[in-house]
Amino acid sequence: MPDISTTMIIVLCVAAAAAGWIDAVVGGGGLLLLPALLLGLPHAQPAAVLGTNKAVAIVGTAGAAVTYARKTPVDVKLAVRIGLAALAGSMGGAALAGGISKDTMRPLIMGVLVVVAAVVIFKPGFGAAPSAAPVSRQRVLLTIALAGLGIGFYDGLIGPGTGTFLVLALTALLHLDLVTASATAKIVNCCTNAGALAMFAYQGMVFWQLAALMAVFNLAGGMVGARMALKKGSGFVRGVLLTVVGALVVKLGLEQWG
């Protein structure tokens, strides 16, 4: 356990619970969890902060995935295929992260987010109900390429909002409702988190005691968030989605111009 005060441990546990809730509903819990860890561990190596973040997040994500799977018809086989592609993409993004200017990438991502927000606002039916039409094999392959390799690459390169992008991509490409898309995204996130955590653990870059404590709260938040999403439906998820997208735009804007 790193040398931090009891008050800060409590703050980190509360942040972990809130992040688990956000992540379970629509993705994007890292927007809260990672900054909280950076605040609480100001002298730790960045890799150790990232590793601890992954150790906490994977528990909440797995708990939310199980909660969703029990109540929502999720194509687990397809979700794992997308997850494995995302794992490969994230490794590629991480390998190239040092050679690509994030100052160039952020405005592009912000532009995409603004377009996404506009679609969700001005198209109320987006993700409200699944399409009755069957999904073609070509569309499935496109989903694996874009939602798997593409978003996985983004996760390795920049990172914030990966879960949110997954929900949006799965809704648009596979014609899922937002609740089912959130459930599927959790399985994909489990795959990417597991790969990253294995690498950080191999490097000895995880504060396991702190991560275990925070993971309990993250798990609780994730399970509550998943149950609320299932109970309240796509309209509730849509509202949280717009809030998280707005927070992402603000965060990236501050990083770019703040």
Short mmCIF file of C-alpha atoms in Angstrom, two decimals, residues 14-258:
data_model
loop_
_atom_site.label_atom_id
_atom_site.label_comp_id
_atom_site.label_asym_id
_atom_site.label_seq_id
_atom_site.Cartn_x
_atom_site.Cartn_y
_atom_site.Cartn_z
CA VAL A 14 -15.79 6.88 -3.32
CA ALA A 15 -14.32 7.80 -6.72
CA ALA A 16 -13.99 4.10 -7.54
CA ALA A 17 -17.66 3.48 -6.72
CA ALA A 18 -18.80 6.44 -8.84
CA ALA A 19 -16.54 5.40 -11.71
CA GLY A 20 -17.90 1.85 -11.57
CA TRP A 21 -21.45 3.20 -11.80
CA ILE A 22 -20.64 5.43 -14.80
CA ASP A 23 -18.70 2.70 -16.55
CA ALA A 24 -21.51 0.17 -16.13
CA VAL A 25 -24.19 2.48 -17.51
CA VAL A 26 -22.42 3.89 -20.54
CA GLY A 27 -18.63 3.62 -20.23
CA GLY A 28 -16.19 6.40 -19.44
CA GLY A 29 -15.57 5.65 -15.75
CA GLY A 30 -11.87 6.25 -16.34
CA LEU A 31 -12.65 9.96 -16.73
CA LEU A 32 -13.17 9.99 -12.96
CA LEU A 33 -11.03 7.11 -11.70
CA LEU A 34 -7.72 7.95 -13.39
CA PRO A 35 -7.63 11.64 -12.34
CA ALA A 36 -8.53 10.57 -8.78
CA LEU A 37 -5.60 8.15 -8.70
CA LEU A 38 -3.26 10.79 -10.12
CA LEU A 39 -4.38 13.13 -7.33
CA GLY A 40 -4.03 10.50 -4.64
CA LEU A 41 -0.67 9.15 -5.86
CA PRO A 42 1.20 12.30 -6.95
CA HIS A 43 4.65 10.75 -6.50
CA ALA A 44 3.97 7.37 -8.09
CA GLN A 45 5.28 6.40 -11.50
CA PRO A 46 2.66 6.98 -14.24
CA ALA A 47 2.80 3.29 -15.18
CA ALA A 48 1.98 2.32 -11.59
CA VAL A 49 -1.03 4.65 -11.59
CA LEU A 50 -2.23 3.19 -14.90
CA GLY A 51 -1.66 -0.35 -13.69
CA THR A 52 -3.59 0.26 -10.47
CA ASN A 53 -6.37 1.89 -12.48
CA LYS A 54 -6.67 -1.23 -14.66
CA ALA A 55 -6.64 -3.55 -11.62
CA VAL A 56 -9.56 -1.61 -10.12
CA ALA A 57 -11.54 -1.15 -13.34
CA ILE A 58 -11.42 -4.76 -14.50
CA VAL A 59 -13.24 -5.93 -11.36
CA GLY A 60 -16.11 -3.46 -11.74
CA THR A 61 -16.33 -4.11 -15.48
CA ALA A 62 -16.47 -7.88 -14.94
CA GLY A 63 -19.16 -7.51 -12.27
CA ALA A 64 -21.24 -5.28 -14.55
CA ALA A 65 -20.77 -7.73 -17.45
CA VAL A 66 -22.08 -10.62 -15.33
CA THR A 67 -25.04 -8.54 -14.11
CA TYR A 68 -25.96 -7.58 -17.68
CA ALA A 69 -25.49 -11.12 -19.03
CA ARG A 70 -28.00 -12.50 -16.53
CA LYS A 71 -30.74 -10.11 -17.65
CA THR A 72 -29.89 -9.12 -21.23
CA PRO A 73 -29.51 -11.35 -24.31
CA VAL A 74 -25.86 -10.68 -25.14
CA ASP A 75 -23.99 -12.40 -27.97
CA VAL A 76 -20.99 -13.35 -25.82
CA LYS A 77 -19.16 -15.07 -28.68
CA LEU A 78 -19.31 -11.94 -30.84
CA ALA A 79 -18.39 -9.71 -27.89
CA VAL A 80 -15.27 -11.80 -27.21
CA ARG A 81 -14.29 -11.66 -30.91
CA ILE A 82 -14.56 -7.86 -30.82
CA GLY A 83 -12.68 -7.84 -27.51
CA LEU A 84 -9.75 -9.83 -28.88
CA ALA A 85 -9.54 -7.46 -31.85
CA ALA A 86 -9.65 -4.50 -29.43
CA LEU A 87 -6.83 -6.07 -27.43
CA ALA A 88 -4.67 -6.29 -30.55
CA GLY A 89 -5.61 -2.73 -31.52
CA SER A 90 -4.75 -1.33 -28.10
CA MET A 91 -1.33 -2.95 -28.23
CA GLY A 92 -0.70 -1.32 -31.61
CA GLY A 93 -1.90 2.06 -30.36
CA ALA A 94 0.33 1.85 -27.29
CA ALA A 95 3.31 0.95 -29.47
CA LEU A 96 2.77 4.02 -31.66
CA ALA A 97 1.71 6.43 -28.92
CA GLY A 98 5.15 8.00 -28.60
CA GLY A 99 5.37 8.87 -32.30
CA ILE A 100 1.99 10.54 -32.82
CA SER A 101 1.09 14.00 -31.58
CA LYS A 102 -1.86 13.85 -29.19
CA ASP A 103 -2.34 17.59 -29.77
CA THR A 104 -3.27 16.66 -33.34
CA MET A 105 -5.54 13.81 -32.34
CA ARG A 106 -7.56 15.55 -29.63
CA PRO A 107 -9.39 18.06 -31.91
CA LEU A 108 -10.35 15.20 -34.23
CA ILE A 109 -11.76 13.18 -31.34
CA MET A 110 -13.61 16.25 -30.04
CA GLY A 111 -15.14 16.77 -33.49
CA VAL A 112 -16.35 13.17 -33.55
CA LEU A 113 -17.84 13.56 -30.07
CA VAL A 114 -19.73 16.71 -31.05
CA VAL A 115 -21.17 14.91 -34.09
CA VAL A 116 -22.13 11.96 -31.90
CA ALA A 117 -23.85 14.24 -29.38
CA ALA A 118 -25.78 15.91 -32.20
CA VAL A 119 -26.96 12.54 -33.53
CA VAL A 120 -28.12 11.41 -30.08
CA ILE A 121 -29.90 14.73 -29.40
CA PHE A 122 -31.58 15.17 -32.78
CA LYS A 123 -32.34 11.50 -33.37
CA PRO A 124 -34.36 10.47 -30.30
CA GLY A 125 -34.82 6.94 -31.66
CA PHE A 126 -31.05 6.25 -31.60
CA GLY A 127 -30.55 3.16 -29.48
CA ALA A 128 -34.13 3.21 -28.19
CA ALA A 129 -34.89 -0.28 -29.46
CA PRO A 130 -32.98 -2.99 -31.33
CA SER A 131 -33.53 -3.43 -35.05
CA ALA A 132 -35.57 -6.46 -36.12
CA ALA A 133 -33.49 -6.87 -39.27
CA PRO A 134 -30.70 -9.49 -39.14
CA VAL A 135 -27.13 -8.23 -39.10
CA SER A 136 -25.09 -9.32 -42.12
CA ARG A 137 -21.71 -11.04 -41.89
CA GLN A 138 -20.11 -8.02 -43.56
CA ARG A 139 -21.49 -5.72 -40.87
CA VAL A 140 -20.19 -8.04 -38.15
CA LEU A 141 -16.71 -7.97 -39.71
CA LEU A 142 -16.93 -4.18 -39.98
CA THR A 143 -17.83 -4.02 -36.28
CA ILE A 144 -14.84 -6.18 -35.36
CA ALA A 145 -12.59 -3.91 -37.44
CA LEU A 146 -13.95 -0.55 -36.27
CA ALA A 147 -15.21 -1.23 -32.73
CA GLY A 148 -12.46 -3.76 -32.07
CA LEU A 149 -9.25 -2.79 -33.82
CA GLY A 150 -10.16 0.89 -34.29
CA ILE A 151 -11.39 1.75 -30.80
CA GLY A 152 -8.80 -0.57 -29.28
CA PHE A 153 -6.13 1.39 -31.14
CA TYR A 154 -7.58 4.62 -29.76
CA ASP A 155 -7.53 3.14 -26.25
CA GLY A 156 -3.81 2.41 -26.53
CA LEU A 157 -3.04 5.75 -28.18
CA ILE A 158 -5.09 8.20 -26.08
CA GLY A 159 -7.67 6.35 -23.98
CA PRO A 160 -10.39 8.57 -22.43
CA GLY A 161 -13.94 7.49 -23.18
CA THR A 162 -13.14 4.13 -24.78
CA GLY A 163 -16.19 2.50 -23.19
CA THR A 164 -18.42 5.32 -24.43
CA PHE A 165 -17.12 4.97 -27.98
CA LEU A 166 -17.75 1.22 -27.81
CA VAL A 167 -21.37 1.73 -26.78
CA LEU A 168 -21.94 4.21 -29.61
CA ALA A 169 -20.21 2.02 -32.22
CA LEU A 170 -22.07 -1.14 -31.21
CA THR A 171 -25.39 0.71 -31.26
CA ALA A 172 -24.77 2.17 -34.72
CA LEU A 173 -23.12 -0.83 -36.39
CA LEU A 174 -25.06 -3.76 -34.92
CA HIS A 175 -28.36 -1.87 -34.46
CA LEU A 176 -28.44 -2.73 -30.76
CA ASP A 177 -30.42 -0.79 -28.18
CA LEU A 178 -28.26 1.20 -25.77
CA VAL A 179 -28.72 -1.23 -22.88
CA THR A 180 -27.58 -4.25 -24.92
CA ALA A 181 -24.74 -2.20 -26.40
CA SER A 182 -23.59 -1.30 -22.87
CA ALA A 183 -23.71 -4.97 -21.87
CA THR A 184 -21.67 -6.01 -24.91
CA ALA A 185 -19.17 -3.21 -24.34
CA LYS A 186 -18.49 -4.50 -20.84
CA ILE A 187 -17.30 -7.85 -22.21
CA VAL A 188 -15.08 -6.10 -24.76
CA ASN A 189 -13.64 -3.92 -21.99
CA CYS A 190 -12.87 -6.98 -19.88
CA CYS A 191 -10.71 -8.32 -22.73
CA THR A 192 -8.74 -5.10 -23.19
CA ASN A 193 -8.35 -4.48 -19.45
CA ALA A 194 -7.08 -8.03 -18.90
CA GLY A 195 -4.35 -7.65 -21.50
CA ALA A 196 -3.20 -4.29 -20.17
CA LEU A 197 -3.30 -5.47 -16.56
CA ALA A 198 -1.22 -8.54 -17.38
CA MET A 199 1.49 -6.30 -18.86
CA PHE A 200 1.48 -3.87 -15.92
CA ALA A 201 1.54 -6.76 -13.44
CA TYR A 202 4.49 -8.35 -15.24
CA GLN A 203 6.32 -5.02 -14.92
CA GLY A 204 5.47 -4.79 -11.19
CA MET A 205 3.46 -1.61 -11.78
CA VAL A 206 0.35 -2.28 -9.66
CA PHE A 207 -0.37 -1.24 -6.06
CA TRP A 208 -2.28 -4.43 -5.31
CA GLN A 209 -3.47 -3.62 -1.77
CA LEU A 210 -4.90 -0.25 -2.75
CA ALA A 211 -6.35 -1.71 -5.95
CA ALA A 212 -8.06 -4.54 -4.03
CA LEU A 213 -9.71 -2.09 -1.62
CA MET A 214 -10.87 0.26 -4.39
CA ALA A 215 -12.02 -2.68 -6.51
CA VAL A 216 -14.62 -3.64 -3.90
CA PHE A 217 -16.23 -0.20 -4.26
CA ASN A 218 -15.82 -0.21 -8.04
CA LEU A 219 -17.56 -3.59 -8.19
CA ALA A 220 -20.44 -2.34 -6.04
CA GLY A 221 -20.83 0.78 -8.19
CA GLY A 222 -20.70 -1.25 -11.38
CA MET A 223 -23.36 -3.71 -10.28
CA VAL A 224 -25.67 -0.91 -9.11
CA GLY A 225 -25.13 0.95 -12.40
CA ALA A 226 -25.90 -2.14 -14.48
CA ARG A 227 -29.09 -2.84 -12.52
CA MET A 228 -30.23 0.78 -12.90
CA ALA A 229 -29.58 0.69 -16.65
CA LEU A 230 -31.55 -2.55 -16.97
CA LYS A 231 -34.42 -1.20 -14.87
CA LYS A 232 -34.67 2.30 -16.35
CA GLY A 233 -33.93 1.35 -19.97
CA SER A 234 -32.40 3.10 -22.96
CA GLY A 235 -33.81 6.55 -22.15
CA PHE A 236 -31.85 6.63 -18.90
CA VAL A 237 -28.68 5.38 -20.64
CA ARG A 238 -29.16 8.07 -23.31
CA GLY A 239 -29.16 10.82 -20.68
CA VAL A 240 -26.02 9.49 -18.99
CA LEU A 241 -24.40 9.07 -22.42
CA LEU A 242 -24.91 12.74 -23.30
CA THR A 243 -23.50 13.78 -19.91
CA VAL A 244 -20.38 11.65 -20.36
CA VAL A 245 -19.86 12.83 -23.96
CA GLY A 246 -20.07 16.43 -22.72
CA ALA A 247 -17.54 15.70 -19.99
CA LEU A 248 -15.21 14.11 -22.55
CA VAL A 249 -15.37 17.17 -24.81
CA VAL A 250 -14.60 19.48 -21.86
CA LYS A 251 -11.73 17.26 -20.65
CA LEU A 252 -10.10 17.00 -24.07
CA GLY A 253 -10.61 20.72 -24.65
CA LEU A 254 -8.88 21.59 -21.39
CA GLU A 255 -6.00 19.27 -22.24
CA GLN A 256 -5.71 20.87 -25.68
CA TRP A 257 -6.13 24.55 -24.88
CA GLY A 258 -6.15 24.82 -21.08
#
